[in-house]
Backbone as numpy.savetxt, mean C-alpha at the origin, in Angstrom:
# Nx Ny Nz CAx CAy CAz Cx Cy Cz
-18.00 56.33 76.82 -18.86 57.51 76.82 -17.98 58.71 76.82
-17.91 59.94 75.74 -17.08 60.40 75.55 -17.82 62.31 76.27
-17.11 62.78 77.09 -17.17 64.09 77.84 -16.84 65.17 77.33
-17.54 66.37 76.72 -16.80 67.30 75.63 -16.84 68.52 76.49
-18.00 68.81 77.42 -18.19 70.30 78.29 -17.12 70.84 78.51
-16.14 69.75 79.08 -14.76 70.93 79.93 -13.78 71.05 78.80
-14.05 71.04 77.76 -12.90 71.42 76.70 -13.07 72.53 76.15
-11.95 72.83 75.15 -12.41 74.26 74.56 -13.10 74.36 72.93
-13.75 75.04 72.81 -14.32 74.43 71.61 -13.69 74.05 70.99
-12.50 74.17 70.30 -12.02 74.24 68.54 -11.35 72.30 68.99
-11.10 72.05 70.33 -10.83 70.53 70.70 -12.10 69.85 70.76
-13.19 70.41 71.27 -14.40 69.60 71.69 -15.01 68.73 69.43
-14.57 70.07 68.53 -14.84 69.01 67.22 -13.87 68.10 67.35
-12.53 68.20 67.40 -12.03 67.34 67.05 -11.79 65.83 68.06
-12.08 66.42 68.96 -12.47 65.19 69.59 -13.86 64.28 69.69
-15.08 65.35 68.81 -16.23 64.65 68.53 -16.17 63.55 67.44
-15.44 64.52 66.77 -15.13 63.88 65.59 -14.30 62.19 65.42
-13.12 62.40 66.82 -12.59 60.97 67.44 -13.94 59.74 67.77
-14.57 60.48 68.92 -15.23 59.98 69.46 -16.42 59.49 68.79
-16.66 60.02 67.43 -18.09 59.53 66.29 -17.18 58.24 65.82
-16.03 58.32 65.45 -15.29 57.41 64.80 -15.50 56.30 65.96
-15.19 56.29 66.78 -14.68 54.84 67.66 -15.77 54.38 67.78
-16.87 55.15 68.18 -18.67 54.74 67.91 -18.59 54.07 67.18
-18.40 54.82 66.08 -18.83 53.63 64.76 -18.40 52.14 64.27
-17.22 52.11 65.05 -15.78 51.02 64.94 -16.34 50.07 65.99
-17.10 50.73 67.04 -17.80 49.72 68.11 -19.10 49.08 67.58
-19.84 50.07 66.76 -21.15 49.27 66.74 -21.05 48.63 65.43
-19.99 48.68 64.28 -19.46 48.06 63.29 -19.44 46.52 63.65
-18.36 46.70 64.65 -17.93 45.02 65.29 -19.02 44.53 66.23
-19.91 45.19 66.71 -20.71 44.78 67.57 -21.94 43.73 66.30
-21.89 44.53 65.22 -22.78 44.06 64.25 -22.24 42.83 63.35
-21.13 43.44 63.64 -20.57 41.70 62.65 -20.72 40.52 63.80
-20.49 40.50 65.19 -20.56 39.21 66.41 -21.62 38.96 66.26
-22.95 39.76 65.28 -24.30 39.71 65.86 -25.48 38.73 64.62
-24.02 38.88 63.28 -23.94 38.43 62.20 -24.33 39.01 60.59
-23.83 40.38 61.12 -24.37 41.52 60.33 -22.95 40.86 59.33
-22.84 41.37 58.07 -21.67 41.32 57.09 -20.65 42.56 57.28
-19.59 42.43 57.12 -18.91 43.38 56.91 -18.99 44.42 55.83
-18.88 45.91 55.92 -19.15 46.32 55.00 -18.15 46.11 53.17
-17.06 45.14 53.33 -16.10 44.63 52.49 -16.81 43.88 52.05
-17.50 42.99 52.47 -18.43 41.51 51.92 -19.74 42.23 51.54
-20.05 43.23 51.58 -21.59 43.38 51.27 -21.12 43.99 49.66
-19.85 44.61 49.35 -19.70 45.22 48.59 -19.03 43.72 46.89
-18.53 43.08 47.76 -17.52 42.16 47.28 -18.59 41.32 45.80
-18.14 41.08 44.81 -18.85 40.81 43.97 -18.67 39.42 43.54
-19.23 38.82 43.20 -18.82 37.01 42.65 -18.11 36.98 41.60
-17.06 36.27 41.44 -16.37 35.86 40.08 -17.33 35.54 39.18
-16.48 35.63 37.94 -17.25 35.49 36.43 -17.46 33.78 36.57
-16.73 32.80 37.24 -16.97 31.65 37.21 -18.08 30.96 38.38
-18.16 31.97 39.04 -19.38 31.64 40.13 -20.61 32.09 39.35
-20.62 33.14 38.46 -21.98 33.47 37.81 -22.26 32.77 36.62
-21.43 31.87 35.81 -21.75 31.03 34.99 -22.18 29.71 35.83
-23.48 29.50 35.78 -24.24 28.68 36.15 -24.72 27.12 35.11
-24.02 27.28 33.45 -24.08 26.67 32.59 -22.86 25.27 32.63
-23.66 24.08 32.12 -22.28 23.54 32.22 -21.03 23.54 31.21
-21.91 24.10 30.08 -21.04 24.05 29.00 -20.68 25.49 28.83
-19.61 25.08 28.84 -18.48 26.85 29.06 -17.92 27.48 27.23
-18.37 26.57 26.31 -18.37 27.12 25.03 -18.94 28.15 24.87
-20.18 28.36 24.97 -20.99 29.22 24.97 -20.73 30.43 25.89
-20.34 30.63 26.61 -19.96 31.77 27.43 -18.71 32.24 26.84
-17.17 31.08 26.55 -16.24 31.66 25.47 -16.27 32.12 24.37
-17.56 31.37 23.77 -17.73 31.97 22.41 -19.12 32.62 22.07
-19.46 33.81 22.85 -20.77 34.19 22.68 -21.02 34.35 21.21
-22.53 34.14 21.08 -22.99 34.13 19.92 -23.06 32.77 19.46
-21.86 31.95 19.91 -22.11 30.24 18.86 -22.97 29.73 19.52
-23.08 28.41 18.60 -23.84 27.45 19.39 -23.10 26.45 20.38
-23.30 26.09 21.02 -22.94 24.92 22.13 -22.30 23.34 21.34
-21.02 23.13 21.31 -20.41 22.24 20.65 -21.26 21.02 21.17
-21.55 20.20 20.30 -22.30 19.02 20.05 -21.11 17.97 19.50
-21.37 16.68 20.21 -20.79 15.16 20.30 -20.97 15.30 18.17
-19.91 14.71 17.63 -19.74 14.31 16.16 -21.18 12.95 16.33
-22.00 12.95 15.24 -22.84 11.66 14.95 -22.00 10.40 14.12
-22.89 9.45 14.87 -22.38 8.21 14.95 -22.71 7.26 13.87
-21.36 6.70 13.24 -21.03 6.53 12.19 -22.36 5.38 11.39
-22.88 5.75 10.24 -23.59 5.23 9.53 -23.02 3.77 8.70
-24.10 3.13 8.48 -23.59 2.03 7.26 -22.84 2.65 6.04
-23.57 3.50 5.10 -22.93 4.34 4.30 -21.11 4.90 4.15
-21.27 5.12 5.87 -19.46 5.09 6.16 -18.73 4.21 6.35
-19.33 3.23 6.17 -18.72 1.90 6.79 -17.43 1.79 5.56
-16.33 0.94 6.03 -15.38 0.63 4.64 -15.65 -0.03 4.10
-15.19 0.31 2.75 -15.12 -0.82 1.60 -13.96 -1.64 0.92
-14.04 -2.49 0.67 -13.08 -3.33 -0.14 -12.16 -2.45 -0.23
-12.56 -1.20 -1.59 -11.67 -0.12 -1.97 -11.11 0.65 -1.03
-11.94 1.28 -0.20 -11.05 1.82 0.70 -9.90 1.07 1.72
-10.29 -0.37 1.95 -9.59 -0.87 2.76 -8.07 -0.71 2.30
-8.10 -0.84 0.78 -6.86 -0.94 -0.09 -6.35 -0.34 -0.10
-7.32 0.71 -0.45 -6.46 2.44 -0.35 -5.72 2.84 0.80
-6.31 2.43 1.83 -5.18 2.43 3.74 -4.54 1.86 3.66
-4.99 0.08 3.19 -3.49 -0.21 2.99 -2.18 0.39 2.06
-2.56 0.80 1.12 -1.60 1.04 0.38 -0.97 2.48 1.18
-1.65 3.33 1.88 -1.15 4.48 2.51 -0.82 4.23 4.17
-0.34 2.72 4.39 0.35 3.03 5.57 2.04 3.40 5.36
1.75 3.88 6.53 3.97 4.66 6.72 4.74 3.16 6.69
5.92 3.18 6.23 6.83 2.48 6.07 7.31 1.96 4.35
8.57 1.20 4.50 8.94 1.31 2.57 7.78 0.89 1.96
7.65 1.41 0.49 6.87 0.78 -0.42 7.30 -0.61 -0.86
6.34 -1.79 -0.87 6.72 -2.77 -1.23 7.94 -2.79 -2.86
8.57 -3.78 -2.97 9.13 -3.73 -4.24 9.07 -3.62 -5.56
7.41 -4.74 -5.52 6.94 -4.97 -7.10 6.41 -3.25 -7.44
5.47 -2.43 -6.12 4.56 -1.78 -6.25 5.85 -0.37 -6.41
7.33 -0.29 -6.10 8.16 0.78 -6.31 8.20 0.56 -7.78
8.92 -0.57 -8.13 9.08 -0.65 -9.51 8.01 -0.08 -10.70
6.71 -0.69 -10.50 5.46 -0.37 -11.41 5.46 0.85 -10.83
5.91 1.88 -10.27 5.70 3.87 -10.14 6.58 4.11 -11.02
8.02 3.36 -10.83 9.29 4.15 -11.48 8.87 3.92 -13.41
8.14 2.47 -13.33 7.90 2.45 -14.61 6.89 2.80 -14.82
6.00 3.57 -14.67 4.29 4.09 -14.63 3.78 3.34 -16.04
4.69 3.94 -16.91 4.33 4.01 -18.62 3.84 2.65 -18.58
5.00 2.44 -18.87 5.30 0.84 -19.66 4.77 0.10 -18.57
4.50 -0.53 -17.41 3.91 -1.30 -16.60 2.76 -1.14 -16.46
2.24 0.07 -16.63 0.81 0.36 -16.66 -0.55 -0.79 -16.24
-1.09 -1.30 -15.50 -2.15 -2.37 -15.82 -1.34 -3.47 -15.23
0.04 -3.94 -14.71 0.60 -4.94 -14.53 0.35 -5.50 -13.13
0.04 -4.30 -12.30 -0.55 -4.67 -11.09 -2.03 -5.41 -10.74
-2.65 -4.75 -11.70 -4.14 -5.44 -12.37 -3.93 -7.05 -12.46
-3.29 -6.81 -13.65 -3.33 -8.54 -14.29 -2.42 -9.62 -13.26
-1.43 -9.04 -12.91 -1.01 -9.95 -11.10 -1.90 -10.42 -10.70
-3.24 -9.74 -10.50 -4.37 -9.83 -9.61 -4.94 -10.66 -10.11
-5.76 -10.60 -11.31 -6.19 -11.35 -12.14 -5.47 -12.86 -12.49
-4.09 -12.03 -12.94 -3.96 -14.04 -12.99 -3.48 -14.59 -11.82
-3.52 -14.60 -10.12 -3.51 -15.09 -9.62 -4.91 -15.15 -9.00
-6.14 -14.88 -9.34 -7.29 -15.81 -8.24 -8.07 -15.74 -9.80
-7.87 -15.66 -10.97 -9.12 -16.09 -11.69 -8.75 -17.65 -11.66
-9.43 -18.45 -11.25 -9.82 -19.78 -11.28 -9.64 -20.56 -13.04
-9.54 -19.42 -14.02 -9.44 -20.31 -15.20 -7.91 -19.91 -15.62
-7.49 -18.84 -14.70 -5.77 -18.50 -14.85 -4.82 -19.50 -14.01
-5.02 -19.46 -12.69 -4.50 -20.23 -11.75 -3.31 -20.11 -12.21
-2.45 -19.22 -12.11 -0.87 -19.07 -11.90 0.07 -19.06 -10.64
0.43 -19.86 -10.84 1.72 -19.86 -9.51 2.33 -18.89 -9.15
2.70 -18.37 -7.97 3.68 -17.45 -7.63 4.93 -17.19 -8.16
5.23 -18.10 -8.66 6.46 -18.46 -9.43 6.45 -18.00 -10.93
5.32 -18.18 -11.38 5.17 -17.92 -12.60 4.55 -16.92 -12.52
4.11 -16.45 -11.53 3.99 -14.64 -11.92 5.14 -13.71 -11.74
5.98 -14.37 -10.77 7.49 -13.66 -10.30 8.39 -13.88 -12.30
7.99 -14.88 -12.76 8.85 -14.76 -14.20 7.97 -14.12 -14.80
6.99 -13.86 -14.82 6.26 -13.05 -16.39 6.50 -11.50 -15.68
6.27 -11.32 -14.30 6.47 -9.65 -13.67 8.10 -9.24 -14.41
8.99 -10.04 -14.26 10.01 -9.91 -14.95 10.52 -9.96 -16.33
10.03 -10.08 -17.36 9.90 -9.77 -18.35 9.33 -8.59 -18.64
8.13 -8.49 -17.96 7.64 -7.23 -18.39 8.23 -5.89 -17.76
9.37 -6.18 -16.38 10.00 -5.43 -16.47 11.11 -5.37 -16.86
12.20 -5.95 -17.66 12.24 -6.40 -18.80 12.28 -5.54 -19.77
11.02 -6.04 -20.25 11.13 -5.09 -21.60 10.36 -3.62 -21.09
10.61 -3.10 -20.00 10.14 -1.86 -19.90 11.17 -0.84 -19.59
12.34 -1.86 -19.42 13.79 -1.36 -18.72 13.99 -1.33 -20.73
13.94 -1.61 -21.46 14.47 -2.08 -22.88 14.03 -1.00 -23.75
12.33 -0.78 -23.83 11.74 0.40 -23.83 12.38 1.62 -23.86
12.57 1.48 -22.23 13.10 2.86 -21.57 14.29 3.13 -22.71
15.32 2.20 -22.76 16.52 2.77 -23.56 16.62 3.01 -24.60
15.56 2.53 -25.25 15.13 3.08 -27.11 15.34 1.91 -27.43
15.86 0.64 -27.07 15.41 -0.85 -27.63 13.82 -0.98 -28.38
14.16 -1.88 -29.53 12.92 -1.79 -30.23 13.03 -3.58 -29.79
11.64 -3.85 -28.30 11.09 -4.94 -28.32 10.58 -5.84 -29.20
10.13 -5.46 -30.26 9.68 -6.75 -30.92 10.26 -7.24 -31.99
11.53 -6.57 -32.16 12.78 -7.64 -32.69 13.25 -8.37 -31.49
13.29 -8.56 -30.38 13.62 -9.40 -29.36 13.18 -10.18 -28.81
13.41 -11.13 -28.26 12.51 -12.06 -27.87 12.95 -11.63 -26.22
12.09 -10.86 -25.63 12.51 -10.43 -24.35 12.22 -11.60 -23.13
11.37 -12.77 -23.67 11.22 -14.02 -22.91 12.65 -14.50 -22.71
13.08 -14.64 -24.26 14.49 -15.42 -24.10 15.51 -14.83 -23.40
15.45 -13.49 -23.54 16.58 -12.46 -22.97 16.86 -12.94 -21.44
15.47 -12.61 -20.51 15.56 -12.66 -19.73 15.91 -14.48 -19.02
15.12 -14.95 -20.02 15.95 -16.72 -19.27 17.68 -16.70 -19.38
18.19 -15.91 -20.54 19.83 -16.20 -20.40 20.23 -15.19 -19.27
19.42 -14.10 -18.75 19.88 -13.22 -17.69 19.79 -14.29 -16.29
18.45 -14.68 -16.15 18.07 -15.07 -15.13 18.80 -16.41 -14.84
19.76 -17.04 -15.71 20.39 -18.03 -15.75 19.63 -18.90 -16.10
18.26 -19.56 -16.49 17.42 -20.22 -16.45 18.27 -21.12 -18.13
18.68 -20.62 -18.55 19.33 -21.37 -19.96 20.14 -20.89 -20.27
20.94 -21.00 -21.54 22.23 -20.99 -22.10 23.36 -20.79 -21.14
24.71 -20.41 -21.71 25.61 -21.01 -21.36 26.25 -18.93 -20.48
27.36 -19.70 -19.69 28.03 -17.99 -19.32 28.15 -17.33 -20.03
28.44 -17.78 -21.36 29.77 -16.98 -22.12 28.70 -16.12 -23.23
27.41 -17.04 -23.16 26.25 -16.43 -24.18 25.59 -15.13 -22.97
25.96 -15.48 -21.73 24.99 -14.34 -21.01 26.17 -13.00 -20.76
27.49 -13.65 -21.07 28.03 -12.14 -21.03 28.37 -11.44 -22.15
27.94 -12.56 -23.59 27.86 -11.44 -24.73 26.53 -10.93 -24.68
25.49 -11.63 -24.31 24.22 -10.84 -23.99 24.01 -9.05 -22.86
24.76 -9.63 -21.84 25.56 -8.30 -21.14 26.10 -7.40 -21.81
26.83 -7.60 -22.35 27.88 -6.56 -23.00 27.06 -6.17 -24.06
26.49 -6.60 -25.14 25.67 -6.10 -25.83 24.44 -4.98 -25.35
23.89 -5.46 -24.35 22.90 -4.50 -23.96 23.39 -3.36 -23.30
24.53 -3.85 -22.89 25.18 -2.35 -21.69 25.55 -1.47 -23.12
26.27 -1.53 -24.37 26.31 -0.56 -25.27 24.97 -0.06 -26.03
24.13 -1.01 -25.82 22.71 -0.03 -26.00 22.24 1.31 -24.68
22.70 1.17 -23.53 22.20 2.15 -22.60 21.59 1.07 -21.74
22.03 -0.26 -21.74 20.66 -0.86 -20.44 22.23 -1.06 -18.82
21.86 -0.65 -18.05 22.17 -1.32 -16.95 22.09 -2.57 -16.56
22.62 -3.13 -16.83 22.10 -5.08 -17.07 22.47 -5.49 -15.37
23.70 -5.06 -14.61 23.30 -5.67 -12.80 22.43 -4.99 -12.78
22.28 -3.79 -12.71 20.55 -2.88 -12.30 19.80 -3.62 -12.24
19.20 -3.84 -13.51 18.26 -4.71 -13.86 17.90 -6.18 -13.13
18.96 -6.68 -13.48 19.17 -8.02 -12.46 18.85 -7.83 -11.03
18.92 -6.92 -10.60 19.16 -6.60 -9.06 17.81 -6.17 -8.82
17.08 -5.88 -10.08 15.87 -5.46 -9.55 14.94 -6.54 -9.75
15.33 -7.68 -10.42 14.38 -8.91 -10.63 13.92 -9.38 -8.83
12.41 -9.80 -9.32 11.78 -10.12 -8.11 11.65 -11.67 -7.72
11.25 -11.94 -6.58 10.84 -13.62 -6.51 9.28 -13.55 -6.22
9.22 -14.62 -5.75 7.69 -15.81 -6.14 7.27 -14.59 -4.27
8.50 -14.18 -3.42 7.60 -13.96 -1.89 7.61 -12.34 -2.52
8.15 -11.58 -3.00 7.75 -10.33 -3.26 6.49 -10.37 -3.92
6.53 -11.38 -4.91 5.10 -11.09 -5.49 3.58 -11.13 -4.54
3.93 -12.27 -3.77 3.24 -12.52 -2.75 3.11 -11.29 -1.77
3.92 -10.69 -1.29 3.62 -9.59 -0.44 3.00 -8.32 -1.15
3.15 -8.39 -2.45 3.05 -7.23 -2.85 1.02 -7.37 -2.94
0.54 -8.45 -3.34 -0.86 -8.87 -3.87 -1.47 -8.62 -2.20
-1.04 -9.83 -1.08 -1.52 -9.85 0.18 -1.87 -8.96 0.97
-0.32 -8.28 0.86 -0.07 -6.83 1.83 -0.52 -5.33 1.44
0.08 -5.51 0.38 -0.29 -4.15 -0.57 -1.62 -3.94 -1.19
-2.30 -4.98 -2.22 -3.45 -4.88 -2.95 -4.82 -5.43 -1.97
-4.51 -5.74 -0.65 -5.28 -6.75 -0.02 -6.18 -7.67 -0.38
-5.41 -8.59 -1.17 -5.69 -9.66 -2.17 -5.84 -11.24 -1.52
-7.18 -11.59 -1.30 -7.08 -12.80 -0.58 -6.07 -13.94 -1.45
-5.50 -14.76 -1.16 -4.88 -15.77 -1.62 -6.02 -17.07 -2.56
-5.81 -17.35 -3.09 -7.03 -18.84 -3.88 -6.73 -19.42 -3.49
-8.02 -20.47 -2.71 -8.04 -21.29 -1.93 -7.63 -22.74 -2.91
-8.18 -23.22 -4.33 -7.82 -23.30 -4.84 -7.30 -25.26 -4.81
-6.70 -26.26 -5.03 -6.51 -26.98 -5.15 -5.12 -27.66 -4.42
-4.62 -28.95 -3.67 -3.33 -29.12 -3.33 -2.48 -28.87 -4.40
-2.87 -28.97 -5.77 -1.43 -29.33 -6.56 -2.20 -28.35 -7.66
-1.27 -27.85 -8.83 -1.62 -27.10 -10.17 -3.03 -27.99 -10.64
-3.76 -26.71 -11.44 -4.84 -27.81 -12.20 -4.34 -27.97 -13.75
-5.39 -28.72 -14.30 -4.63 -29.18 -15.84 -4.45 -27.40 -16.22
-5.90 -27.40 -16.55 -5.53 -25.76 -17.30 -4.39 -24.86 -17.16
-3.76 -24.92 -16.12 -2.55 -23.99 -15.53 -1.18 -24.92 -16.10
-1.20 -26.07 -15.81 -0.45 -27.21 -16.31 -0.43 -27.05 -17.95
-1.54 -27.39 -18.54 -1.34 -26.98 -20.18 -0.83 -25.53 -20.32
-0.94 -24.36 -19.99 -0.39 -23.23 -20.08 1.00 -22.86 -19.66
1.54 -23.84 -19.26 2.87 -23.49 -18.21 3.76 -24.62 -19.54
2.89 -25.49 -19.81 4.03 -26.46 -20.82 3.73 -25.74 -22.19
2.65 -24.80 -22.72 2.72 -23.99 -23.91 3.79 -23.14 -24.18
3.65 -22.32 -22.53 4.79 -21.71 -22.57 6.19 -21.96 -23.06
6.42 -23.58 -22.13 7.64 -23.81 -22.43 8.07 -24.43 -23.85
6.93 -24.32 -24.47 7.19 -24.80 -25.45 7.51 -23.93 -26.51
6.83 -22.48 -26.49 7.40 -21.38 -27.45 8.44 -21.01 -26.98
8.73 -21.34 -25.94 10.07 -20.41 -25.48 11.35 -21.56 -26.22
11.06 -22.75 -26.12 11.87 -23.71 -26.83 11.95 -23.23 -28.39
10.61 -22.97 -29.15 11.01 -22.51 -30.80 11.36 -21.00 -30.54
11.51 -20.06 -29.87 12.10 -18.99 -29.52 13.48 -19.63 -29.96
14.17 -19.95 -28.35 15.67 -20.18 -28.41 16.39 -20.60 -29.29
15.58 -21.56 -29.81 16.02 -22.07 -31.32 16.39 -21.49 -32.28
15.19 -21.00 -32.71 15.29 -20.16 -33.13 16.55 -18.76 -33.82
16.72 -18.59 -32.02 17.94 -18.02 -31.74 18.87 -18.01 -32.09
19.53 -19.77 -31.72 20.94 -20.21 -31.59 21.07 -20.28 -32.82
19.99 -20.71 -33.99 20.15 -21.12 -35.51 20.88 -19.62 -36.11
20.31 -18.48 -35.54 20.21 -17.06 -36.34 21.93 -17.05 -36.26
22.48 -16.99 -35.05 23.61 -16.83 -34.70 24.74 -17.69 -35.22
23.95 -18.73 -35.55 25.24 -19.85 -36.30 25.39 -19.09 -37.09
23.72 -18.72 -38.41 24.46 -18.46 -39.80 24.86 -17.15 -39.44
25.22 -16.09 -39.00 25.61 -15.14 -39.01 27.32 -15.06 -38.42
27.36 -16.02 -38.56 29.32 -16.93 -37.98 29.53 -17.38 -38.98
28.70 -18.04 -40.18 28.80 -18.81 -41.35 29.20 -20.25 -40.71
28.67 -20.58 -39.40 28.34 -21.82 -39.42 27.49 -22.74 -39.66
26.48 -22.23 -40.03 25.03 -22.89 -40.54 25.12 -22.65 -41.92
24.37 -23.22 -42.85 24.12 -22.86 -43.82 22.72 -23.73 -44.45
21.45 -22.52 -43.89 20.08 -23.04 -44.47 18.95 -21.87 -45.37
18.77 -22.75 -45.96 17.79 -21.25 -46.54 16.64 -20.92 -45.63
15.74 -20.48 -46.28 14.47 -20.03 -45.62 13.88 -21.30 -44.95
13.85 -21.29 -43.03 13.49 -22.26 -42.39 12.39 -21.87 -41.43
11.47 -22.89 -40.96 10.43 -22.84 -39.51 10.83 -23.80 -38.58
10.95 -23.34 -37.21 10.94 -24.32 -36.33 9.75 -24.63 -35.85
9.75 -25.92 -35.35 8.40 -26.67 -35.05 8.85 -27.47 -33.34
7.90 -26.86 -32.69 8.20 -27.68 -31.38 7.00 -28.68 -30.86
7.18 -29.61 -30.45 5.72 -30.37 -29.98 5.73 -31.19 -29.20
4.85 -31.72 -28.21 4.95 -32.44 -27.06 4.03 -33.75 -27.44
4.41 -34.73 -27.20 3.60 -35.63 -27.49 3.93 -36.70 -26.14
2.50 -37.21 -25.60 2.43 -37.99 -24.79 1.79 -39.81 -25.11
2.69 -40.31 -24.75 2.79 -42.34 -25.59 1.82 -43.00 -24.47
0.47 -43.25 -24.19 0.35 -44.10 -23.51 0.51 -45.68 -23.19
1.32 -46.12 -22.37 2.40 -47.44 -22.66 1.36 -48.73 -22.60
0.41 -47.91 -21.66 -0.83 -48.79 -21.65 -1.99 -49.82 -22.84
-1.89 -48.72 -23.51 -2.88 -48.88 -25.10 -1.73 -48.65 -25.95
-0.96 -47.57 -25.99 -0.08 -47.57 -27.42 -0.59 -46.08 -27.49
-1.59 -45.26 -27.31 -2.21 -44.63 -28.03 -1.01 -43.33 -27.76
-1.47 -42.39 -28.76 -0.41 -41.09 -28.59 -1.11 -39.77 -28.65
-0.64 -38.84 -27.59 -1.71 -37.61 -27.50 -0.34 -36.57 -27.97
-1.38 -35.31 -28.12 -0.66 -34.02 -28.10 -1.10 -34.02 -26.44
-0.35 -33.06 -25.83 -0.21 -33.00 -24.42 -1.36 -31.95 -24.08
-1.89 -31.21 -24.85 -2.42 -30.46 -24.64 -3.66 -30.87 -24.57
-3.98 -31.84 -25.54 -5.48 -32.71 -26.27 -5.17 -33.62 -24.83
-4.57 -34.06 -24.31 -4.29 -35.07 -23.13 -4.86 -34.70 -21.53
-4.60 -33.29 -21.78 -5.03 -32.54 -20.56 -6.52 -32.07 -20.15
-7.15 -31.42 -21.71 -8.11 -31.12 -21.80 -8.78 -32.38 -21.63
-8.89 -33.77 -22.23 -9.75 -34.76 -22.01 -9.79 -35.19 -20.50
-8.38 -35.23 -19.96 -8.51 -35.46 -18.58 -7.71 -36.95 -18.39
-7.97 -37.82 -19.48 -8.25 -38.98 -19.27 -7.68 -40.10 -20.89
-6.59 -40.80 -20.75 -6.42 -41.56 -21.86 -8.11 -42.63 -22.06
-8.16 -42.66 -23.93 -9.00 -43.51 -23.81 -9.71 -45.00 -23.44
-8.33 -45.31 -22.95 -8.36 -46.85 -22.34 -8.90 -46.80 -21.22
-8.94 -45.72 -20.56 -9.95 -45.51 -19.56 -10.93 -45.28 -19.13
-11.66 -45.02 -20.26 -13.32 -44.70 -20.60 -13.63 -45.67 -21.35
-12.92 -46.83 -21.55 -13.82 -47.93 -22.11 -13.48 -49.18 -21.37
């Protein structure tokens, strides 16, 4: 309780003025014990994150948008296809298979070769071996390497070429005049060699690369593939011949006029006597001593 009478005026303000203050400082705190707020808290305002009452906080960052929504869930329509499966495969990271580098570097000339791989390994009336697609992929690259150098293919027999490369026939001394000959045309002949493929590249390249089921297919070759594999070997026989004859007379060791070679397979059944072409043998299935 504050006493002002016995002072002199110009002290009695300024000590009213004390004495209003401590008043106020008393009944301040008297009001907060009593559970009044402080006048700091009555003033104090809520964060911007206490007044967003929403759960989705897009909408408050991005006024004006709409409220980000879950992506919809994937349709049949999106589902993959065959094609696309291929297409991933072919675009995963790591090297490009071998057959599938080669057919880029040769775009031109290989063109379609990846196709017919396909084709003649699961058409059921092709039925080609791995093996025998690893030799025909090679020829055709081959004569695309031959191409490339301004070689005119169809004076060549690029079948035969490649059996004296591949060692498959004639002799050393014929595969390193064959070498040496082509290296003064412009061919890289180890290159080439080095780039010949086998029977498991081909295989990885169809499986892995084209995602090409394998043909289920039979334990052993069927005739049809069997007659086609001995046709083969059979032009490639009047090929070589062919060949070796050209080269005599051009040594002046031969001496024939205008000639044809003739190649042919004939099968003796020891059974009957009877005699097939191998081909007529295959297609029937069956000698006739056995159908009667």
């Amino acid at each position: 309780m504050c006493t002002l009478s016995s002072l002199p005026v110009a002290f009695q303000y300024a000590d009213a003025f004390t004495c209003h203050a401590e008043t106020l400082g008393r009944e301040s705190h008297a009001e907060h014990r009593n559970g009044f707020p402080r006048e700091h808290e009555l003033f104090e305002r809520p964060s911007m994150d206490d007044q967003d009452e929403s759960p989705d906080r897009s909408t408050h960052d991005n006024p004006g948008q709409e409220p980000q929504k879950d992506p919809p869930a994937p349709t049949e329509s999106d589902a993959p296809t065959p094609a696309s499966n291929a297409t991933a495969s072919r675009s995963k990271p790591g090297p490009e298979p071998k057959v599938a580098r080669l057919i880029s570097e040769y775009d031109r000339e290989l063109a379609g070769v990846g196709d017919e791989l396909e084709v003649r390994w699961t058409n059921p009336e092709t039925d080609a071996s791995l093996r025998s697609l690893a030799d025909w992929f090679n020829e055709q690259l081959l004569r695309a390497v031959l191409t490339a150098a301004g070689i005119e293919t169809i004076t060549e027999d690029v079948s035969h070429l490649y059996a004296v490369l591949s060692g498959e026939t004639g002799s050393r001394g014929e595969r390193t005049q064959l070498e040496r000959r082509l290296e003064r045309d412009g061919v890289a002949v180890e290159t080439v060699t080095d780039e010949f493929v086998s029977y498991g590249a081909i295989r990885s390249y169809l499986t892995g690369y084209r995602n090409v089921t394998a043909p289920s297919g039979t334990d052993g070759p069927s005739a049809a593939a069997t007659a086609r594999t001995i046709e083969e070997l059979r032009q490639r026989t009047v090929s070589v011949t062919e060949s070796k004859l050209d080269r005599l007379q051009e040594t002046d060791q031969l001496r024939v006029g205008p000639r044809r070679v003739f190649a042919d397979v004939q099968v003796l059944c020891e059974r009957c006597g009877k005699q097939y072409d191998v081909a007529d043998l295959l297609e029937s299935g069956a000698c006739d001593c056995y159908e009667s």
